[in-house]
PDB file of C-alpha atoms and ligand atoms in Angstrom:
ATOM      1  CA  UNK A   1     120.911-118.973 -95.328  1.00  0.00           C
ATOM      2  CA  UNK A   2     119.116-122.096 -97.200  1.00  0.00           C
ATOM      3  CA  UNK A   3     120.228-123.305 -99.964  1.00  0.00           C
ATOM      4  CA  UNK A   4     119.188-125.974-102.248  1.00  0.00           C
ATOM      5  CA  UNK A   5     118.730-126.867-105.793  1.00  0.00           C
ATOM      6  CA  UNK A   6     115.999-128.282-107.289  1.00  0.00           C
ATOM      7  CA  UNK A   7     116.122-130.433-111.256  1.00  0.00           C
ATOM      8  CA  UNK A   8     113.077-132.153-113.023  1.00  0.00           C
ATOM      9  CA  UNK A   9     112.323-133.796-116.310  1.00  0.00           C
ATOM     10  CA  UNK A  10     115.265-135.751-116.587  1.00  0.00           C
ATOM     11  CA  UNK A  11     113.510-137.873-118.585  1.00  0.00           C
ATOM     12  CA  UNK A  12     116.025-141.215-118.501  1.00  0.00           C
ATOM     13  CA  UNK A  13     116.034-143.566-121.129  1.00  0.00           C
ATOM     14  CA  UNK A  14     117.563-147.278-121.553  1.00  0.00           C
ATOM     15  CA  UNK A  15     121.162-147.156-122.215  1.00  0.00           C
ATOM     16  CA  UNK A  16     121.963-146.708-125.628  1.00  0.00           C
ATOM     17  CA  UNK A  17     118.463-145.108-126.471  1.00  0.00           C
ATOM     18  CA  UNK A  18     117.266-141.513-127.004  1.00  0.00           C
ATOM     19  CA  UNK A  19     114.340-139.406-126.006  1.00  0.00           C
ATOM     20  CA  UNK A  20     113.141-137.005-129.254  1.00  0.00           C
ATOM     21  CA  UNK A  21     116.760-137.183-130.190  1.00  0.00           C
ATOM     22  CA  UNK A  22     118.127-135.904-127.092  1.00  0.00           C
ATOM     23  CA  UNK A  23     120.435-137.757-125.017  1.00  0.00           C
ATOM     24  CA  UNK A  24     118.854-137.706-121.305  1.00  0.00           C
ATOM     25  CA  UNK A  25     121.192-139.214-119.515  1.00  0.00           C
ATOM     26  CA  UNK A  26     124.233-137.140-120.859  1.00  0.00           C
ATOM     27  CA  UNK A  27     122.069-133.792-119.853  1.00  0.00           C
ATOM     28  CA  UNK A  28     121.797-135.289-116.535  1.00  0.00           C
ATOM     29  CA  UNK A  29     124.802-135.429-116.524  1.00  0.00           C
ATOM     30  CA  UNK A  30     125.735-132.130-117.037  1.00  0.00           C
ATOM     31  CA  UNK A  31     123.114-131.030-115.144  1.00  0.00           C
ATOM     32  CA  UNK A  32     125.050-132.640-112.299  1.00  0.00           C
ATOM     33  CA  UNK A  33     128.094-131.360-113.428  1.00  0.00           C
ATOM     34  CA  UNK A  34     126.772-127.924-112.909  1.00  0.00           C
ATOM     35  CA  UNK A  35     125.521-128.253-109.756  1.00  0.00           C
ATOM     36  CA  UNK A  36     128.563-130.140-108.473  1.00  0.00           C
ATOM     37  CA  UNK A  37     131.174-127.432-110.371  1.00  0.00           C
ATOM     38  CA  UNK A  38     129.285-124.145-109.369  1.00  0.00           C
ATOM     39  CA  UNK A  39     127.040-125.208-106.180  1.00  0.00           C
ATOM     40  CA  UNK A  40     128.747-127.954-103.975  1.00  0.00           C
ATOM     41  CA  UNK A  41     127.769-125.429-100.917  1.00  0.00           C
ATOM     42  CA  UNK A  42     124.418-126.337-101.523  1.00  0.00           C
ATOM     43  CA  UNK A  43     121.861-128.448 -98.525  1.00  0.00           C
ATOM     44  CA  UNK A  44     120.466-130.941-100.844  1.00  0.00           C
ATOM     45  CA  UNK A  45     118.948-131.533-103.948  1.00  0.00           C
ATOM     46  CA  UNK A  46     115.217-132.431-105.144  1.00  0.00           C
ATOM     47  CA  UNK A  47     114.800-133.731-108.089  1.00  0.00           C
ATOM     48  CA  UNK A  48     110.820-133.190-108.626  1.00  0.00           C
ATOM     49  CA  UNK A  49     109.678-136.075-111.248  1.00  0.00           C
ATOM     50  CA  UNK A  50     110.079-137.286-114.813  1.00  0.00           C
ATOM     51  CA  UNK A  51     113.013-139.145-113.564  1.00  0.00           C
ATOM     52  CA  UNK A  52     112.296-142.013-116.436  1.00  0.00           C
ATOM     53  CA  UNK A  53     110.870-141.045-119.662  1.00  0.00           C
ATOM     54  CA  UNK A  54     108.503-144.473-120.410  1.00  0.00           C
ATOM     55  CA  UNK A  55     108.651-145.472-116.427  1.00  0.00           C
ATOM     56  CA  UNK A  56     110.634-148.750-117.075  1.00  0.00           C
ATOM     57  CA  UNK A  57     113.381-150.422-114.928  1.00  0.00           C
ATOM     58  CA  UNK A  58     116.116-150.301-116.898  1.00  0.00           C
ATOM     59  CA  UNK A  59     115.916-146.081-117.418  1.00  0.00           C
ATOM     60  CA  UNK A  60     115.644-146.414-113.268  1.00  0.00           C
ATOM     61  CA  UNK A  61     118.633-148.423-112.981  1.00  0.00           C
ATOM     62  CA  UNK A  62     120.761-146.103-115.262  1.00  0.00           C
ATOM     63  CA  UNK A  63     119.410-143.058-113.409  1.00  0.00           C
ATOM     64  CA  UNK A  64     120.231-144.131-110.056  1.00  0.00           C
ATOM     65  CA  UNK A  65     123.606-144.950-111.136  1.00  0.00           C
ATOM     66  CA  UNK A  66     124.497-141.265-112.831  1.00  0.00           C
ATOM     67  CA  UNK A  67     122.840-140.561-109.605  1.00  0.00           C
ATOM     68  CA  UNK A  68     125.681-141.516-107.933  1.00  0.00           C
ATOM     69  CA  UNK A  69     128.089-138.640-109.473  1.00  0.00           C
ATOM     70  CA  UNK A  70     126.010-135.958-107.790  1.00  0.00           C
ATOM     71  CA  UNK A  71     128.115-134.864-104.272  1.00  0.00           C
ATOM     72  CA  UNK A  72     125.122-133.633-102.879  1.00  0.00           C
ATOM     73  CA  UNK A  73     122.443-135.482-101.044  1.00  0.00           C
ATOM     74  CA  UNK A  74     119.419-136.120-102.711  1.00  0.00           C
ATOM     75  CA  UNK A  75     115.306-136.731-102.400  1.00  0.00           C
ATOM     76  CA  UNK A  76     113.098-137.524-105.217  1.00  0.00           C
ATOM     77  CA  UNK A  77     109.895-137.460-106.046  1.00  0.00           C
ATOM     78  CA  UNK A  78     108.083-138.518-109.439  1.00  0.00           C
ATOM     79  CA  UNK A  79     105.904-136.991-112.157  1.00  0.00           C
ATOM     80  CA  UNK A  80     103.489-138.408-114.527  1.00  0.00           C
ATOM     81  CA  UNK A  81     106.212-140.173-116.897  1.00  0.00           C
ATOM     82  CA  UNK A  82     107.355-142.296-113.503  1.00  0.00           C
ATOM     83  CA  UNK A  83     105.747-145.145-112.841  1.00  0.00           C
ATOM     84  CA  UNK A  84     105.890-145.871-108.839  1.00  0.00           C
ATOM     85  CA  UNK A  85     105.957-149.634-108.394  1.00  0.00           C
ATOM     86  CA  UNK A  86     109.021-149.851-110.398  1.00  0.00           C
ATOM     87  CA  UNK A  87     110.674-146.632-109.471  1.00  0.00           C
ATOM     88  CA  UNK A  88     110.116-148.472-105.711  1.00  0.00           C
ATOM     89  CA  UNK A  89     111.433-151.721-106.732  1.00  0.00           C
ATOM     90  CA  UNK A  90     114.923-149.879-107.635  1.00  0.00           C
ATOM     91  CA  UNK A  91     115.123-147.365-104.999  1.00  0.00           C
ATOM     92  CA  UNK A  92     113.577-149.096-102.044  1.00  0.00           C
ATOM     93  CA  UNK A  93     110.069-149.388-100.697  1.00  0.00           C
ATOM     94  CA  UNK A  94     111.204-147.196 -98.002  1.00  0.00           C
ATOM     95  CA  UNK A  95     111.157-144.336-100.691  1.00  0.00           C
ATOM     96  CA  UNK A  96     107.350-144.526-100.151  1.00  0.00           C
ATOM     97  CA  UNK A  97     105.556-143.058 -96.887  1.00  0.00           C
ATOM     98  CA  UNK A  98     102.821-143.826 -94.960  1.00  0.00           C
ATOM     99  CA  UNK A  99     100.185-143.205 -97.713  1.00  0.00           C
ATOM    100  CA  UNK A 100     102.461-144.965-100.086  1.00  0.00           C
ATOM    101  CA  UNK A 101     103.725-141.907-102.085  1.00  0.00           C
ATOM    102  CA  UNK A 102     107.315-140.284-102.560  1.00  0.00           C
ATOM    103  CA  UNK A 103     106.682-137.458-100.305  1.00  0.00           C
ATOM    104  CA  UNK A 104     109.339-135.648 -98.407  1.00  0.00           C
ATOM    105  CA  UNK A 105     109.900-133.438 -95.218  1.00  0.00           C
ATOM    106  CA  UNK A 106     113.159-131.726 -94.745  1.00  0.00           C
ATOM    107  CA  UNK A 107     113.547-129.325 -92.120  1.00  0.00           C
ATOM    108  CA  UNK A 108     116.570-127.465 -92.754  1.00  0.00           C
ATOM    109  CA  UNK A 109     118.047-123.818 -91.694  1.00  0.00           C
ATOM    110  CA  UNK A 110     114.639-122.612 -90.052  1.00  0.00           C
ATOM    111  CA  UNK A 111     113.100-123.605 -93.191  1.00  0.00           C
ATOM    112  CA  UNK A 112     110.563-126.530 -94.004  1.00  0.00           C
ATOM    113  CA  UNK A 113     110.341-127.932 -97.406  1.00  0.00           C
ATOM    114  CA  UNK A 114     107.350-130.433 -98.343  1.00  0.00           C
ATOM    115  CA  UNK A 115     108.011-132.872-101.579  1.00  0.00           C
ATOM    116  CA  UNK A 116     105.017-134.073-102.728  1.00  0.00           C
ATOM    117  CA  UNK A 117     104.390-137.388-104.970  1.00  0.00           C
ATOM    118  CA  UNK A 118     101.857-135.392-107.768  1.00  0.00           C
ATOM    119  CA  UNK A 119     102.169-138.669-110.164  1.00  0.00           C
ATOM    120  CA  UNK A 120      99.129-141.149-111.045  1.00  0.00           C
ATOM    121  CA  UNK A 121      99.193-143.053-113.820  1.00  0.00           C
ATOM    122  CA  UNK A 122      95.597-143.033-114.438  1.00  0.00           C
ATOM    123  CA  UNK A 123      95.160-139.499-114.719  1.00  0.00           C
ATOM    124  CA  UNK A 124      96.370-139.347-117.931  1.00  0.00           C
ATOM    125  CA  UNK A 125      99.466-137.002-117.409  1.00  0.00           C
ATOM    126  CA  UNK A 126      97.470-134.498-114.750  1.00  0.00           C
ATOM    127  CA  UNK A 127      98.641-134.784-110.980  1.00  0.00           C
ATOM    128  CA  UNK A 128      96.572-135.786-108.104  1.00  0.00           C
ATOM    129  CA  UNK A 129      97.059-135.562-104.658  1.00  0.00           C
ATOM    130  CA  UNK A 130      95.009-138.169-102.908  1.00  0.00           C
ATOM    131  CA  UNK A 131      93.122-137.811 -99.646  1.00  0.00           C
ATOM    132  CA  UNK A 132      95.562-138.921 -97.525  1.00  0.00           C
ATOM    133  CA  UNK A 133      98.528-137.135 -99.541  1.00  0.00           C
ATOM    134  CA  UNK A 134      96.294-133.963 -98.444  1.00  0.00           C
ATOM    135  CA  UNK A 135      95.871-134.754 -95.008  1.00  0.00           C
ATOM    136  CA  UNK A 136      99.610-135.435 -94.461  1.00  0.00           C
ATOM    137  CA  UNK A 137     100.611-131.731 -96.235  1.00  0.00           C
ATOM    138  CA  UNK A 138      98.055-130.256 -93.394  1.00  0.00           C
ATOM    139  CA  UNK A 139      99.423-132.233 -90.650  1.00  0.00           C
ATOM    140  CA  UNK A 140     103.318-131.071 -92.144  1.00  0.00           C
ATOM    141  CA  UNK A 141     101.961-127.515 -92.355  1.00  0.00           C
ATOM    142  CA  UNK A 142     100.321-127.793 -88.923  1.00  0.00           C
ATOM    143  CA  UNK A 143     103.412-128.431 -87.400  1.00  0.00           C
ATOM    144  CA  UNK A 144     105.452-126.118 -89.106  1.00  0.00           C
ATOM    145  CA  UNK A 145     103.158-122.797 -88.548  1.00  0.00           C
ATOM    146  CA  UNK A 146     105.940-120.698 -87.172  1.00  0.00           C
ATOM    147  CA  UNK A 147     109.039-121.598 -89.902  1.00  0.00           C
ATOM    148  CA  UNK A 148     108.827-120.877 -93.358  1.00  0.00           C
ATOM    149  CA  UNK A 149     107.572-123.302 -95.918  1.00  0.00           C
ATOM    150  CA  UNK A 150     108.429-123.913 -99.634  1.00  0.00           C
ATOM    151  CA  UNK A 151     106.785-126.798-101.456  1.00  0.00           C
ATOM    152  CA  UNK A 152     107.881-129.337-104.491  1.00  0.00           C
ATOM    153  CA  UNK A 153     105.741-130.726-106.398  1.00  0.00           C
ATOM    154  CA  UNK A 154     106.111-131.617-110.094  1.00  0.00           C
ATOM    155  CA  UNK A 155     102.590-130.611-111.225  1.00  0.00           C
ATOM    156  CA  UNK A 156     101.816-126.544-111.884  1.00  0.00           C
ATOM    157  CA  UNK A 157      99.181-125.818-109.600  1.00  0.00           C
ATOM    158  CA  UNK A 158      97.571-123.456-112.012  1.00  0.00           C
ATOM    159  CA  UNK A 159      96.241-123.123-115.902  1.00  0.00           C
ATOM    160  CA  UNK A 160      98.561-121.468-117.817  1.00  0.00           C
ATOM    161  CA  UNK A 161      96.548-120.322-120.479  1.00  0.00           C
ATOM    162  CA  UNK A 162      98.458-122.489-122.942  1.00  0.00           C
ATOM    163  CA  UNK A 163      97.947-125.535-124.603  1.00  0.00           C
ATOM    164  CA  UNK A 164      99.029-128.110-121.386  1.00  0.00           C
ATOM    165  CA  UNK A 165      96.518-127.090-119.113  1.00  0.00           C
ATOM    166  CA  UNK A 166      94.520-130.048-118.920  1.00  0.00           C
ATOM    167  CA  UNK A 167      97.464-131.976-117.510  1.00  0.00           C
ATOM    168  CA  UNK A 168      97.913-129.437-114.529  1.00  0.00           C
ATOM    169  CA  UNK A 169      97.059-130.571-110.696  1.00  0.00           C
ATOM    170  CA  UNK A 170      93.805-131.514-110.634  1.00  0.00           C
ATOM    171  CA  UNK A 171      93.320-131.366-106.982  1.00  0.00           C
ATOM    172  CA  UNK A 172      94.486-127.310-107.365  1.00  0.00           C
ATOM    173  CA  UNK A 173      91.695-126.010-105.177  1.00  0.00           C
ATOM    174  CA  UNK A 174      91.934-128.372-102.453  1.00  0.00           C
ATOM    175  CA  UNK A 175      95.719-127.956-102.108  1.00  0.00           C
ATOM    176  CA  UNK A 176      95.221-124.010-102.211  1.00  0.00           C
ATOM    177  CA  UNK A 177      92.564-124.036 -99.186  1.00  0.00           C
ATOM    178  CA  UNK A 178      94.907-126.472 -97.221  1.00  0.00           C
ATOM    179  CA  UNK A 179      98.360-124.383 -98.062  1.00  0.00           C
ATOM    180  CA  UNK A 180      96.457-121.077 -97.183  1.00  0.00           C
ATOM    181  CA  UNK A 181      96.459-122.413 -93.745  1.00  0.00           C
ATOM    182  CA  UNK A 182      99.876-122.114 -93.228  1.00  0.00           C
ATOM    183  CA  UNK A 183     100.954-118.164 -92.851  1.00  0.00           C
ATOM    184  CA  UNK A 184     104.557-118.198 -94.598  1.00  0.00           C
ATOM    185  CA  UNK A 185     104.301-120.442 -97.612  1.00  0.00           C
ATOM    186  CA  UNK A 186     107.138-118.641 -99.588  1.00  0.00           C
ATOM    187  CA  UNK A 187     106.646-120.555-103.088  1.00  0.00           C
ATOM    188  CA  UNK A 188     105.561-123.674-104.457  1.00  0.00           C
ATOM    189  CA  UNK A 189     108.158-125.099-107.546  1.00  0.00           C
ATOM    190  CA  UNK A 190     107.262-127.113-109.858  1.00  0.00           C
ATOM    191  CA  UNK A 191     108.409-128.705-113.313  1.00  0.00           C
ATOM    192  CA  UNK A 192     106.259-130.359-115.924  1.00  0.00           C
ATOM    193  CA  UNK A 193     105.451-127.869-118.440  1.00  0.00           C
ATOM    194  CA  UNK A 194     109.265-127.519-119.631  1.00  0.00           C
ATOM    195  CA  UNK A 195     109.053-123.739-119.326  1.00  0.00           C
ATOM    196  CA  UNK A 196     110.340-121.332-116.971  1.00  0.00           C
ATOM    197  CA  UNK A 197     106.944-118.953-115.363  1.00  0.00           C
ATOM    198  CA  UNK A 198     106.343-117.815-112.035  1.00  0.00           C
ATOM    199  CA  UNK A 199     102.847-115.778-110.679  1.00  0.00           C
ATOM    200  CA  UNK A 200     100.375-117.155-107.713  1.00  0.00           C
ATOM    201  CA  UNK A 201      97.395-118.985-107.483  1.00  0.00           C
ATOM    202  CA  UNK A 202      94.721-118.062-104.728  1.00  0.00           C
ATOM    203  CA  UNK A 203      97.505-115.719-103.292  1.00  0.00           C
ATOM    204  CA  UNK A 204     100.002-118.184-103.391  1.00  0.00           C
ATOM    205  CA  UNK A 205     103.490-117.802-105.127  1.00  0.00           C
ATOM    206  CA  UNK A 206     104.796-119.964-107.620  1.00  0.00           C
ATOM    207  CA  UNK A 207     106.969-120.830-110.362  1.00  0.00           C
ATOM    208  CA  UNK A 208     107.913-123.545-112.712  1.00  0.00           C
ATOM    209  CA  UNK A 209     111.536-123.648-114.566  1.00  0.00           C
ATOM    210  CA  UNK A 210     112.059-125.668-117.759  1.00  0.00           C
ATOM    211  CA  UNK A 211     114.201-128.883-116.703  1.00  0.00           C
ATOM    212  CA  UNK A 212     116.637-130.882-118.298  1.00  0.00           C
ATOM    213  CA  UNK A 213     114.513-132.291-121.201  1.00  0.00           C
ATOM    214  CA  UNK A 214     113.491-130.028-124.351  1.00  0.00           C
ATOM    215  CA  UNK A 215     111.956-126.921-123.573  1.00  0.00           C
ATOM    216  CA  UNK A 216     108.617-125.985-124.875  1.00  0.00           C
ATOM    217  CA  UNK A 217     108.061-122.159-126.268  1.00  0.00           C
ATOM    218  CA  UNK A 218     104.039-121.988-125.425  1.00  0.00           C
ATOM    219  CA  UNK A 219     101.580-120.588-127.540  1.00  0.00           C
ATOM    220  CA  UNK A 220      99.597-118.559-125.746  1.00  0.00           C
ATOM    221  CA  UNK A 221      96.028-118.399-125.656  1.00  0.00           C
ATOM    222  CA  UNK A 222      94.109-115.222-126.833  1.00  0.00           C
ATOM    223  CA  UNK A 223      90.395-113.585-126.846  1.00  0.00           C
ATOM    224  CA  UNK A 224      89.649-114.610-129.931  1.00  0.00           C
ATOM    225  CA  UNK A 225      89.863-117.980-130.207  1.00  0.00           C
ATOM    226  CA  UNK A 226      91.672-121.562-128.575  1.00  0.00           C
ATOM    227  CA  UNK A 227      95.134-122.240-128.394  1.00  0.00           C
ATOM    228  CA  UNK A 228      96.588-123.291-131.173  1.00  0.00           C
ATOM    229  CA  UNK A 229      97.318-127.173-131.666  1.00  0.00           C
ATOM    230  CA  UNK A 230     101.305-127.066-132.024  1.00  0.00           C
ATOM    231  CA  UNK A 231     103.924-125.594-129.772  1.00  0.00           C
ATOM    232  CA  UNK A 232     107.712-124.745-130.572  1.00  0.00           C
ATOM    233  CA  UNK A 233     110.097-127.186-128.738  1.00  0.00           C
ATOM    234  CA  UNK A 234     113.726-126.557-128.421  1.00  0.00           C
ATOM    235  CA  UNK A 235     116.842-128.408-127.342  1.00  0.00           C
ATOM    236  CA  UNK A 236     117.336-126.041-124.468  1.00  0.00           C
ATOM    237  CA  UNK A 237     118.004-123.995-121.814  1.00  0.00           C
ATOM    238  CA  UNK A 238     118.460-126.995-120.066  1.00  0.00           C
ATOM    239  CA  UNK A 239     117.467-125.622-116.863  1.00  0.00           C
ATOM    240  CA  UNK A 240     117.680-125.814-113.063  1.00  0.00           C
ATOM    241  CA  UNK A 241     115.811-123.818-109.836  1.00  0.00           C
ATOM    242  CA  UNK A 242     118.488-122.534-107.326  1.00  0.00           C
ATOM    243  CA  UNK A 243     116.680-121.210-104.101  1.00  0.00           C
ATOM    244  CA  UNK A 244     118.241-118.796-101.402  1.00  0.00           C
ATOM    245  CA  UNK A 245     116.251-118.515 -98.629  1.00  0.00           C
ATOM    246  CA  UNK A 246     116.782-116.911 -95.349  1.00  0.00           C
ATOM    247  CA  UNK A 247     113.940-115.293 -92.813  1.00  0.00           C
ATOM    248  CA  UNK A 248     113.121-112.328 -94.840  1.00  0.00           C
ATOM    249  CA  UNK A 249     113.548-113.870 -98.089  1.00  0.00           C
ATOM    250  CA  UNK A 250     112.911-116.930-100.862  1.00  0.00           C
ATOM    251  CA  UNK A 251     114.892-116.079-104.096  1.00  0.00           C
ATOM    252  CA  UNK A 252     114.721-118.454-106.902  1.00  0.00           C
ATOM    253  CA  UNK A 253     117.213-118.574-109.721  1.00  0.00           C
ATOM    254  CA  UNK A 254     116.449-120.144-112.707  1.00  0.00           C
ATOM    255  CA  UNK A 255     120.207-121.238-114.250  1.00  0.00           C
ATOM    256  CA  UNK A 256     120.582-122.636-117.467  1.00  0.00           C
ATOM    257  CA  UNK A 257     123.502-125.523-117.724  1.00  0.00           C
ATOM    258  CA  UNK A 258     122.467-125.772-121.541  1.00  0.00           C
ATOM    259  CA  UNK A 259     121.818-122.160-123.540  1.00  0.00           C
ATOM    260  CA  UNK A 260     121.640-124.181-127.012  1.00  0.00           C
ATOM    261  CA  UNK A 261     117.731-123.676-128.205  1.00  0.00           C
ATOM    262  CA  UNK A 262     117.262-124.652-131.800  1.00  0.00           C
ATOM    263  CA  UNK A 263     114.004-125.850-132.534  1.00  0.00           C
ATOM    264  CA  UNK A 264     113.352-129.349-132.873  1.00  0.00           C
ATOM    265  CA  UNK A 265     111.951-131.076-135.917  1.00  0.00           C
ATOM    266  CA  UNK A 266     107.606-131.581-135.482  1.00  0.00           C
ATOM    267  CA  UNK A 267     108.481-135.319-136.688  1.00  0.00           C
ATOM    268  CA  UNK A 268     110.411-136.121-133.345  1.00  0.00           C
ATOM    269  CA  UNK A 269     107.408-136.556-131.474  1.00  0.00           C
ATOM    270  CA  UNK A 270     104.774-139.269-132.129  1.00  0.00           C
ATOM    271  CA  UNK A 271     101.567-137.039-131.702  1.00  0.00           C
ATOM    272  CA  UNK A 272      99.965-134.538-133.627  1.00  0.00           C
ATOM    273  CA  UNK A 273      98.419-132.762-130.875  1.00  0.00           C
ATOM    274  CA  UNK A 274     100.841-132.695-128.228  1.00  0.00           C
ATOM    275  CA  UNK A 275      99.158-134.060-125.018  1.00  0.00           C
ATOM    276  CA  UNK A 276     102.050-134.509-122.852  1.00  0.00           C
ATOM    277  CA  UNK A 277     104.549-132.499-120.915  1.00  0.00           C
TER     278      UNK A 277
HETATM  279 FE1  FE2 B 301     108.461-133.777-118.236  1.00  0.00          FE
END
């Protein structure tokens, strides 16, 4: 049996700051807590982007040192909050691989995970794989034909026909026609949207589970017209993914270490239209 955990949208702040009134680094906290309390038999844990909320050092520094409470070993990747350079200058340049991106392999328990590095900060809060990001998930897939494979990204690979989906992967097709190659992808998990789903794209599965920031409650889009400008958001669930995998099977969990949901006051966020996840 695999088993791992993965977090996302931690969205870290400067010490003595908050995000939208929430205090990131305390639900990181007991995000940890959670994991450590009810999951210490656990492989490893991704954390899959918004690590830092603006992308600055200082929110790095403070992360990587709640870090340290988690008894579990870790790999990270970032989303389009993170900003790379300086996430690099903290962590270590050997965070980055060959095509300079956070990307991941971890073979573990007849399984093969891929992380993948979705973030670019020009494309204003969508993900992008780049050419060489693509050719190194064929060559990991190539080499992994006969194991299972489960991919992390932070970016959903598909529209979810609500208001967010112009800030979903925008290289979706090209990472479908390379991951169809491969004849046991068992799911692709991302975070990003704050919201818990799960469905496929070009026959392959997927899910997304809210994360440790505020949760959005999506407004859906109908026949008769677009989606409407403003979503709910709520303090919680703050959520993580737990996977249990074995040969026959890829179950995800979605497991809430915060259940309080009130919804948050429209004047907590800067924007009118909300452009960012
Ligand atoms: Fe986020």
């Amino acid at each position: 049996m695999l088993k791992f955990i993965v977090m996302a949208d931690l969205h870290i702040v400067a010490e003595g700051k908050l995000s939208h009134s929430l205090d990131t680094n305390d639900r990181f906290e007991q995000a940890i807590e959670f994991v450590n309390s009810n999951h210490g038999d656990a492989d490893f844990v991704v954390i899959a982007g918004d690590l830092a909320d603006h992308g600055e050092r200082a929110a790095y520094e403070r992360f990587k040192s709640t870090l340290e409470k988690l008894k579990i070993k870790s790999f990270l990747t970032l989303g389009n909050h993170d900003h790379r350079p300086t996430f690099l200058e903290v962590f270590g340049a050997e965070q980055a691989d060959d095509t300079g991106n956070v990307n991941h392999v971890i073979d573990a328990n007849g399984h093969r995970i891929i992380v993948l590095d979705s973030s670019d900060s020009e494309a204003g809060g969508a993900g992008h794989l780049e050419p060489s990001q693509l050719e190194w998930l064929q060559s990991k897939l190539d080499e992994a034909k006969d194991i299972p494979v489960i991919i992390i990204l932070h970016h959903n690979i598909t529209k979810f026909h609500v208001q967010t989906d112009f800030i979903i992967l925008q290289d979706n097709l090209a990472f479908a026609e390379i991951v169809s190659s491969h004849p046991d992808i068992r799911q692709v998990i991302s975070g990003h949207v704050h919201m818990t789903t799960s469905g496929t794209y070009k026959s392959i599965p997927f899910c997304t589970f809210a994360g440790c920031h505020y949760s959005i409650e999506p407004t859906l889009e109908t026949s008769s017209g677009p989606i409407p400008a403003l979503v709910a958001r709520r303090e919680g669930p703050g959520q993580i993914a737990v996977i249990l995998a074995d040969e026959n099977s890829t179950v995800v969990h979605m497991e809430n270490f915060i259940d309080r949901n009130l919804v948050m006051a429209s004047e907590l966020f800067g924007w009118v239209s909300d452009k960012s996840a």
